[in-house]
PDB file of C-alpha atoms in Angstrom:
ATOM      1  CA  SER A  95       9.958  -3.895   9.867  1.00  0.00           C
ATOM      2  CA  TYR A  96      11.087  -0.326   8.508  1.00  0.00           C
ATOM      3  CA  ASP A  97       8.411   2.177  10.968  1.00  0.00           C
ATOM      4  CA  LEU A  98       6.835   5.588   9.816  1.00  0.00           C
ATOM      5  CA  THR A  99       5.655   7.818  11.827  1.00  0.00           C
ATOM      6  CA  GLN A 100       3.126  10.742  10.766  1.00  0.00           C
ATOM      7  CA  PRO A 101       1.051  12.500  12.533  1.00  0.00           C
ATOM      8  CA  PRO A 102      -2.654  11.033  12.948  1.00  0.00           C
ATOM      9  CA  SER A 103      -4.189  14.483  12.275  1.00  0.00           C
ATOM     10  CA  VAL A 104      -3.983  17.779  10.075  1.00  0.00           C
ATOM     11  CA  SER A 105      -6.656  21.169   9.320  1.00  0.00           C
ATOM     12  CA  VAL A 106      -6.610  23.062   6.974  1.00  0.00           C
ATOM     13  CA  SER A 107      -8.365  25.950   4.949  1.00  0.00           C
ATOM     14  CA  PRO A 108      -9.628  26.307   1.963  1.00  0.00           C
ATOM     15  CA  GLY A 109      -7.795  27.671   0.271  1.00  0.00           C
ATOM     16  CA  GLN A 110      -4.674  27.366   2.419  1.00  0.00           C
ATOM     17  CA  THR A 111      -1.923  24.987   2.373  1.00  0.00           C
ATOM     18  CA  ALA A 112      -1.020  21.379   4.573  1.00  0.00           C
ATOM     19  CA  SER A 113       1.811  19.714   5.391  1.00  0.00           C
ATOM     20  CA  ILE A 114       2.397  16.291   6.822  1.00  0.00           C
ATOM     21  CA  THR A 115       5.472  15.425   7.497  1.00  0.00           C
ATOM     22  CA  CYS A 116       7.564  11.497   7.654  1.00  0.00           C
ATOM     23  CA  SER A 117      10.161  10.035   9.493  1.00  0.00           C
ATOM     24  CA  GLY A 118      12.036   7.084   9.021  1.00  0.00           C
ATOM     25  CA  GLU A 119      15.759   5.133   9.456  1.00  0.00           C
ATOM     26  CA  LYS A 120      17.600   6.481   6.739  1.00  0.00           C
ATOM     27  CA  LEU A 121      14.787   8.482   5.380  1.00  0.00           C
ATOM     28  CA  GLY A 122      17.243  10.086   2.132  1.00  0.00           C
ATOM     29  CA  ASP A 123      19.188   7.150   1.531  1.00  0.00           C
ATOM     30  CA  ARG A 124      15.144   5.732  -0.813  1.00  0.00           C
ATOM     31  CA  TYR A 125      12.273   6.734  -2.308  1.00  0.00           C
ATOM     32  CA  VAL A 126       9.259   8.143  -0.417  1.00  0.00           C
ATOM     33  CA  SER A 127       5.520   7.808  -1.847  1.00  0.00           C
ATOM     34  CA  TRP A 128       2.184   9.006  -0.540  1.00  0.00           C
ATOM     35  CA  TYR A 129      -0.653   7.551  -0.765  1.00  0.00           C
ATOM     36  CA  GLN A 130      -3.864   9.120  -0.743  1.00  0.00           C
ATOM     37  CA  GLN A 131      -7.395   7.622   1.107  1.00  0.00           C
ATOM     38  CA  LYS A 132     -10.877   8.148   0.360  1.00  0.00           C
ATOM     39  CA  PRO A 133     -13.930   6.440   2.897  1.00  0.00           C
ATOM     40  CA  GLY A 134     -14.185   3.043   1.147  1.00  0.00           C
ATOM     41  CA  GLN A 135     -11.325   4.039  -1.162  1.00  0.00           C
ATOM     42  CA  SER A 136      -8.291   2.171  -2.614  1.00  0.00           C
ATOM     43  CA  PRO A 137      -5.259   3.833  -1.301  1.00  0.00           C
ATOM     44  CA  VAL A 138      -3.981   6.308  -4.494  1.00  0.00           C
ATOM     45  CA  VAL A 139      -0.368   7.306  -4.918  1.00  0.00           C
ATOM     46  CA  VAL A 140       0.107  10.739  -5.213  1.00  0.00           C
ATOM     47  CA  ILE A 141       3.272  11.480  -5.225  1.00  0.00           C
ATOM     48  CA  TYR A 142       6.092   8.944  -5.947  1.00  0.00           C
ATOM     49  CA  GLN A 143      10.543   8.867  -6.845  1.00  0.00           C
ATOM     50  CA  ASP A 144       9.517  12.020  -2.723  1.00  0.00           C
ATOM     51  CA  ASN A 145       8.679  14.668  -5.234  1.00  0.00           C
ATOM     52  CA  LYS A 146       7.230  13.319  -8.447  1.00  0.00           C
ATOM     53  CA  ARG A 147       3.755  13.785  -9.542  1.00  0.00           C
ATOM     54  CA  PRO A 148       2.193  10.358 -11.688  1.00  0.00           C
ATOM     55  CA  SER A 149       0.004  12.166 -14.252  1.00  0.00           C
ATOM     56  CA  GLY A 150      -3.989  13.346 -12.771  1.00  0.00           C
ATOM     57  CA  ILE A 151      -3.158  14.585  -9.051  1.00  0.00           C
ATOM     58  CA  PRO A 152      -2.884  18.485  -9.092  1.00  0.00           C
ATOM     59  CA  GLU A 153      -0.328  20.613  -9.181  1.00  0.00           C
ATOM     60  CA  ARG A 154      -1.325  21.698  -5.785  1.00  0.00           C
ATOM     61  CA  PHE A 155       0.051  18.552  -4.530  1.00  0.00           C
ATOM     62  CA  SER A 156       4.036  18.444  -3.811  1.00  0.00           C
ATOM     63  CA  GLY A 157       6.188  16.577  -1.799  1.00  0.00           C
ATOM     64  CA  SER A 158       9.782  17.024  -0.684  1.00  0.00           C
ATOM     65  CA  ASN A 159      12.548  14.922   1.356  1.00  0.00           C
ATOM     66  CA  SER A 160      15.273  16.687   3.246  1.00  0.00           C
ATOM     67  CA  GLY A 161      17.126  13.124   4.729  1.00  0.00           C
ATOM     68  CA  ILE A 162      15.136  13.569   7.667  1.00  0.00           C
ATOM     69  CA  SER A 163      11.931  13.209   7.283  1.00  0.00           C
ATOM     70  CA  ALA A 164       9.577  13.818   4.275  1.00  0.00           C
ATOM     71  CA  THR A 165       6.783  16.023   4.221  1.00  0.00           C
ATOM     72  CA  LEU A 166       3.765  15.959   1.355  1.00  0.00           C
ATOM     73  CA  THR A 167       2.430  19.726   1.048  1.00  0.00           C
ATOM     74  CA  ILE A 168      -0.864  20.087  -0.345  1.00  0.00           C
ATOM     75  CA  SER A 169      -1.269  23.852  -1.909  1.00  0.00           C
ATOM     76  CA  GLY A 170      -4.315  26.077  -1.734  1.00  0.00           C
ATOM     77  CA  THR A 171      -5.732  22.507  -0.715  1.00  0.00           C
ATOM     78  CA  GLN A 172     -10.008  22.506  -1.580  1.00  0.00           C
ATOM     79  CA  THR A 173     -12.359  19.840   0.486  1.00  0.00           C
ATOM     80  CA  VAL A 174     -12.078  17.338  -2.147  1.00  0.00           C
ATOM     81  CA  ASP A 175      -9.221  16.539  -1.031  1.00  0.00           C
ATOM     82  CA  GLU A 176      -9.708  15.432   3.036  1.00  0.00           C
ATOM     83  CA  ALA A 177      -9.012  11.450   3.617  1.00  0.00           C
ATOM     84  CA  ASP A 178      -5.841  10.201   4.874  1.00  0.00           C
ATOM     85  CA  TYR A 179      -2.697  10.471   3.739  1.00  0.00           C
ATOM     86  CA  PHE A 180       0.021   7.482   3.711  1.00  0.00           C
ATOM     87  CA  CYS A 181       3.694   7.833   3.465  1.00  0.00           C
ATOM     88  CA  GLN A 182       5.093   4.685   2.254  1.00  0.00           C
ATOM     89  CA  ALA A 183       9.336   3.409   1.816  1.00  0.00           C
ATOM     90  CA  TRP A 184      11.241   0.212   1.735  1.00  0.00           C
ATOM     91  CA  GLY A 185      14.023  -0.144   4.097  1.00  0.00           C
ATOM     92  CA  SER A 186      16.086  -2.314   3.350  1.00  0.00           C
ATOM     93  CA  THR A 187      14.208  -6.124   3.129  1.00  0.00           C
ATOM     94  CA  THR A 188      11.262  -4.787   4.258  1.00  0.00           C
ATOM     95  CA  VAL A 189       7.971  -2.198   3.146  1.00  0.00           C
ATOM     96  CA  GLY A 190       7.151   0.443   5.522  1.00  0.00           C
ATOM     97  CA  PHE A 191       3.498   2.792   5.708  1.00  0.00           C
ATOM     98  CA  GLY A 192       3.389   5.347   8.203  1.00  0.00           C
ATOM     99  CA  GLY A 193       0.445   4.967  10.089  1.00  0.00           C
ATOM    100  CA  GLY A 194      -1.802   7.712   8.650  1.00  0.00           C
ATOM    101  CA  THR A 195      -2.974  11.376   8.467  1.00  0.00           C
ATOM    102  CA  LYS A 196      -6.941  12.880   8.552  1.00  0.00           C
ATOM    103  CA  VAL A 197      -6.716  15.639   6.859  1.00  0.00           C
ATOM    104  CA  THR A 198      -9.850  17.466   7.145  1.00  0.00           C
ATOM    105  CA  VAL A 199     -10.836  20.661   5.440  1.00  0.00           C
ATOM    106  CA  LEU A 200     -13.101  23.349   7.516  1.00  0.00           C
TER     107      LEU A 200
ATOM    108  CA  GLN B 269      -4.294   0.006 -17.293  1.00  0.00           C
ATOM    109  CA  VAL B 270      -4.235  -3.134 -15.878  1.00  0.00           C
ATOM    110  CA  TYR B 271      -6.534  -3.700 -13.320  1.00  0.00           C
ATOM    111  CA  LEU B 272      -6.052  -6.455 -10.303  1.00  0.00           C
ATOM    112  CA  GLN B 273      -9.741  -7.860  -9.060  1.00  0.00           C
ATOM    113  CA  GLU B 274      -9.383  -9.568  -5.832  1.00  0.00           C
ATOM    114  CA  SER B 275     -10.837 -12.659  -4.600  1.00  0.00           C
ATOM    115  CA  GLY B 276     -11.400 -15.302  -2.260  1.00  0.00           C
ATOM    116  CA  PRO B 277     -13.556 -15.574   0.515  1.00  0.00           C
ATOM    117  CA  GLY B 278     -15.224 -13.208   3.018  1.00  0.00           C
ATOM    118  CA  VAL B 279     -15.222 -14.983   6.611  1.00  0.00           C
ATOM    119  CA  VAL B 280     -12.880 -18.010   8.043  1.00  0.00           C
ATOM    120  CA  THR B 281     -12.560 -19.510  10.610  1.00  0.00           C
ATOM    121  CA  PRO B 282      -9.838 -18.604  13.785  1.00  0.00           C
ATOM    122  CA  SER B 283      -6.671 -21.139  13.480  1.00  0.00           C
ATOM    123  CA  GLU B 284      -7.456 -22.170   9.374  1.00  0.00           C
ATOM    124  CA  THR B 285      -5.867 -20.986   6.323  1.00  0.00           C
ATOM    125  CA  LEU B 286      -6.914 -17.688   4.892  1.00  0.00           C
ATOM    126  CA  SER B 287      -6.705 -17.970   1.171  1.00  0.00           C
ATOM    127  CA  LEU B 288      -7.388 -14.688  -1.692  1.00  0.00           C
ATOM    128  CA  THR B 289      -6.490 -14.887  -4.781  1.00  0.00           C
ATOM    129  CA  CYS B 290      -5.615 -11.562  -7.152  1.00  0.00           C
ATOM    130  CA  THR B 291      -5.764 -11.746 -11.222  1.00  0.00           C
ATOM    131  CA  VAL B 292      -4.391  -9.384 -12.812  1.00  0.00           C
ATOM    132  CA  SER B 293      -5.466  -8.485 -16.484  1.00  0.00           C
ATOM    133  CA  ARG B 294      -5.068  -6.210 -19.066  1.00  0.00           C
ATOM    134  CA  GLY B 295      -1.457  -6.582 -18.334  1.00  0.00           C
ATOM    135  CA  SER B 296       1.626  -9.221 -17.891  1.00  0.00           C
ATOM    136  CA  ILE B 297       2.599 -10.192 -14.540  1.00  0.00           C
ATOM    137  CA  SER B 298       5.534 -10.840 -16.140  1.00  0.00           C
ATOM    138  CA  THR B 299       6.833  -7.713 -15.083  1.00  0.00           C
ATOM    139  CA  TYR B 300       6.952  -5.724 -11.268  1.00  0.00           C
ATOM    140  CA  TYR B 301       6.397  -7.040  -8.143  1.00  0.00           C
ATOM    141  CA  TRP B 302       3.850  -8.231  -7.087  1.00  0.00           C
ATOM    142  CA  SER B 303       2.045  -6.945  -2.619  1.00  0.00           C
ATOM    143  CA  TRP B 304       0.043  -8.174  -0.856  1.00  0.00           C
ATOM    144  CA  ILE B 305      -0.809  -4.712   1.905  1.00  0.00           C
ATOM    145  CA  ARG B 306      -3.860  -5.128   4.392  1.00  0.00           C
ATOM    146  CA  GLN B 307      -5.803  -2.636   6.507  1.00  0.00           C
ATOM    147  CA  PRO B 308      -7.689  -3.691   9.597  1.00  0.00           C
ATOM    148  CA  PRO B 309     -11.319  -2.007   9.682  1.00  0.00           C
ATOM    149  CA  GLY B 310     -10.210   2.159  10.862  1.00  0.00           C
ATOM    150  CA  LYS B 311      -6.573   1.370  10.547  1.00  0.00           C
ATOM    151  CA  GLY B 312      -3.459   2.423   8.935  1.00  0.00           C
ATOM    152  CA  LEU B 313      -1.843  -0.366   5.947  1.00  0.00           C
ATOM    153  CA  GLU B 314       0.702  -3.177   6.246  1.00  0.00           C
ATOM    154  CA  TRP B 315       2.749  -4.565   3.364  1.00  0.00           C
ATOM    155  CA  ILE B 316       2.092  -8.232   3.847  1.00  0.00           C
ATOM    156  CA  GLY B 317       4.983  -9.051   1.471  1.00  0.00           C
ATOM    157  CA  TYR B 318       5.480  -9.459  -2.391  1.00  0.00           C
ATOM    158  CA  ILE B 319       6.369 -12.336  -5.555  1.00  0.00           C
ATOM    159  CA  TYR B 320       7.740 -11.924  -8.172  1.00  0.00           C
ATOM    160  CA  PHE B 321       6.223 -13.648 -11.227  1.00  0.00           C
ATOM    161  CA  ASN B 322       9.724 -16.221 -11.733  1.00  0.00           C
ATOM    162  CA  GLY B 323       8.211 -16.668  -7.588  1.00  0.00           C
ATOM    163  CA  TYR B 324      11.144 -15.132  -5.749  1.00  0.00           C
ATOM    164  CA  THR B 325       9.415 -14.447  -2.982  1.00  0.00           C
ATOM    165  CA  ASN B 326      10.076 -11.960   0.108  1.00  0.00           C
ATOM    166  CA  TYR B 327       7.189 -11.976   3.278  1.00  0.00           C
ATOM    167  CA  ASN B 328       7.180  -9.652   6.373  1.00  0.00           C
ATOM    168  CA  PRO B 329       9.184 -10.815   9.360  1.00  0.00           C
ATOM    169  CA  SER B 330       6.476  -9.798  11.372  1.00  0.00           C
ATOM    170  CA  LEU B 331       3.877 -12.471  10.346  1.00  0.00           C
ATOM    171  CA  LYS B 332       6.224 -14.919  11.419  1.00  0.00           C
ATOM    172  CA  GLY B 333       6.123 -18.062   9.157  1.00  0.00           C
ATOM    173  CA  ARG B 334       2.316 -17.928   8.612  1.00  0.00           C
ATOM    174  CA  VAL B 335       2.480 -16.627   5.284  1.00  0.00           C
ATOM    175  CA  ILE B 336       3.617 -18.275   1.628  1.00  0.00           C
ATOM    176  CA  MET B 337       2.348 -16.372  -1.288  1.00  0.00           C
ATOM    177  CA  SER B 338       2.705 -17.869  -5.052  1.00  0.00           C
ATOM    178  CA  VAL B 339       1.697 -16.937  -8.898  1.00  0.00           C
ATOM    179  CA  ASP B 340       0.521 -18.610 -12.218  1.00  0.00           C
ATOM    180  CA  THR B 341       1.472 -17.083 -14.764  1.00  0.00           C
ATOM    181  CA  THR B 342      -0.403 -18.604 -17.177  1.00  0.00           C
ATOM    182  CA  GLU B 343      -4.056 -17.613 -15.439  1.00  0.00           C
ATOM    183  CA  ASN B 344      -2.224 -13.888 -14.686  1.00  0.00           C
ATOM    184  CA  GLN B 345      -3.059 -14.799 -11.140  1.00  0.00           C
ATOM    185  CA  ILE B 346      -0.763 -13.846  -7.238  1.00  0.00           C
ATOM    186  CA  SER B 347      -2.550 -15.764  -4.330  1.00  0.00           C
ATOM    187  CA  LEU B 348      -2.431 -15.180  -0.148  1.00  0.00           C
ATOM    188  CA  ASN B 349      -2.197 -18.404   1.999  1.00  0.00           C
ATOM    189  CA  LEU B 350      -1.649 -16.614   5.494  1.00  0.00           C
ATOM    190  CA  ASN B 351      -1.887 -19.972   8.241  1.00  0.00           C
ATOM    191  CA  PHE B 352      -3.572 -20.252  12.015  1.00  0.00           C
ATOM    192  CA  VAL B 353      -5.595 -16.971  11.757  1.00  0.00           C
ATOM    193  CA  THR B 354      -6.796 -15.164  14.069  1.00  0.00           C
ATOM    194  CA  ALA B 355      -9.198 -12.044  14.841  1.00  0.00           C
ATOM    195  CA  ALA B 356      -5.798 -10.177  14.748  1.00  0.00           C
ATOM    196  CA  ASP B 357      -6.192 -10.700  10.235  1.00  0.00           C
ATOM    197  CA  THR B 358      -9.374  -9.256   9.585  1.00  0.00           C
ATOM    198  CA  ALA B 359      -8.980  -7.126   6.913  1.00  0.00           C
ATOM    199  CA  VAL B 360      -9.814  -5.139   3.794  1.00  0.00           C
ATOM    200  CA  TYR B 361      -6.913  -6.820   1.435  1.00  0.00           C
ATOM    201  CA  PHE B 362      -4.826  -5.343  -1.271  1.00  0.00           C
ATOM    202  CA  CYS B 363      -3.426  -6.589  -4.070  1.00  0.00           C
ATOM    203  CA  ALA B 364      -1.158  -4.183  -5.240  1.00  0.00           C
ATOM    204  CA  ARG B 365       1.919  -3.931  -8.153  1.00  0.00           C
ATOM    205  CA  ALA B 366       5.203  -1.873  -7.572  1.00  0.00           C
ATOM    206  CA  GLU B 367       8.930  -1.868  -8.791  1.00  0.00           C
ATOM    207  CA  VAL B 368      10.835  -2.275  -6.195  1.00  0.00           C
ATOM    208  CA  GLY B 369      12.332   0.942  -4.064  1.00  0.00           C
ATOM    209  CA  ASP B 370       9.417   2.337  -5.902  1.00  0.00           C
ATOM    210  CA  ALA B 371       5.865   3.381  -5.947  1.00  0.00           C
ATOM    211  CA  PHE B 372       2.901   0.974  -5.367  1.00  0.00           C
ATOM    212  CA  ASP B 373       1.004   2.569  -8.595  1.00  0.00           C
ATOM    213  CA  VAL B 374      -1.798   0.702  -9.256  1.00  0.00           C
ATOM    214  CA  TRP B 375      -4.101  -0.895  -6.953  1.00  0.00           C
ATOM    215  CA  GLY B 376      -6.788  -3.644  -6.871  1.00  0.00           C
ATOM    216  CA  GLN B 377      -9.798  -2.119  -5.514  1.00  0.00           C
ATOM    217  CA  GLY B 378      -9.459  -4.737  -1.632  1.00  0.00           C
ATOM    218  CA  THR B 379     -11.896  -8.084  -0.083  1.00  0.00           C
ATOM    219  CA  SER B 380     -12.850  -8.160   2.843  1.00  0.00           C
ATOM    220  CA  VAL B 381     -11.810 -10.417   5.452  1.00  0.00           C
ATOM    221  CA  THR B 382     -13.642 -11.471   8.621  1.00  0.00           C
ATOM    222  CA  VAL B 383     -11.880 -14.080  11.031  1.00  0.00           C
ATOM    223  CA  THR B 384     -14.415 -15.162  12.877  1.00  0.00           C
ATOM    224  CA  SER B 385     -16.390 -18.016  14.170  1.00  0.00           C
TER     225      SER B 385
END
């Protein structure tokens, strides 16, 4: 399987910046996507192809991939952004998801 | 916008086969790769495998040959069979669509499956 590693939790104050990292083997060779999941809901993609935002996703969400790790950044975090966030990438033959990061806004 | 709807029994007996169906509506099944992804209670996401409309499949090796996926292009449905289930297979099961190498851009609402005697 393709293993991706994320911190289990991140806390941020409203209006501040939250950053979530994702590390995995040869991450620079593949696209990284990020998903937001709220309790009882399906995941929603917030970043695809490392740094692209789907239509309808606020501009405060951004992504980057340095090759060593990928980062999801939420600028000006709002209380509605409190959720679990998962990174995802395709390995050579499988799909990997990070273990998820719970973002708490307080 | 394409819509995915999972269906199947909410309870499965240990050692039996879990069978789920994902119906694709408002879009064609004859493009994209269609995956099954599961999430045990309180845990993260696990990719189970994908199928293409021509029947080509790729499964997660961690499921050790217990998985079979199929596609019915006339009904616009993808099916999942997971054999010899145990309590560890208790999860919410999602179907989702993606191009290989890209994001899962559309997800079903998920269906909860509990393995219990």
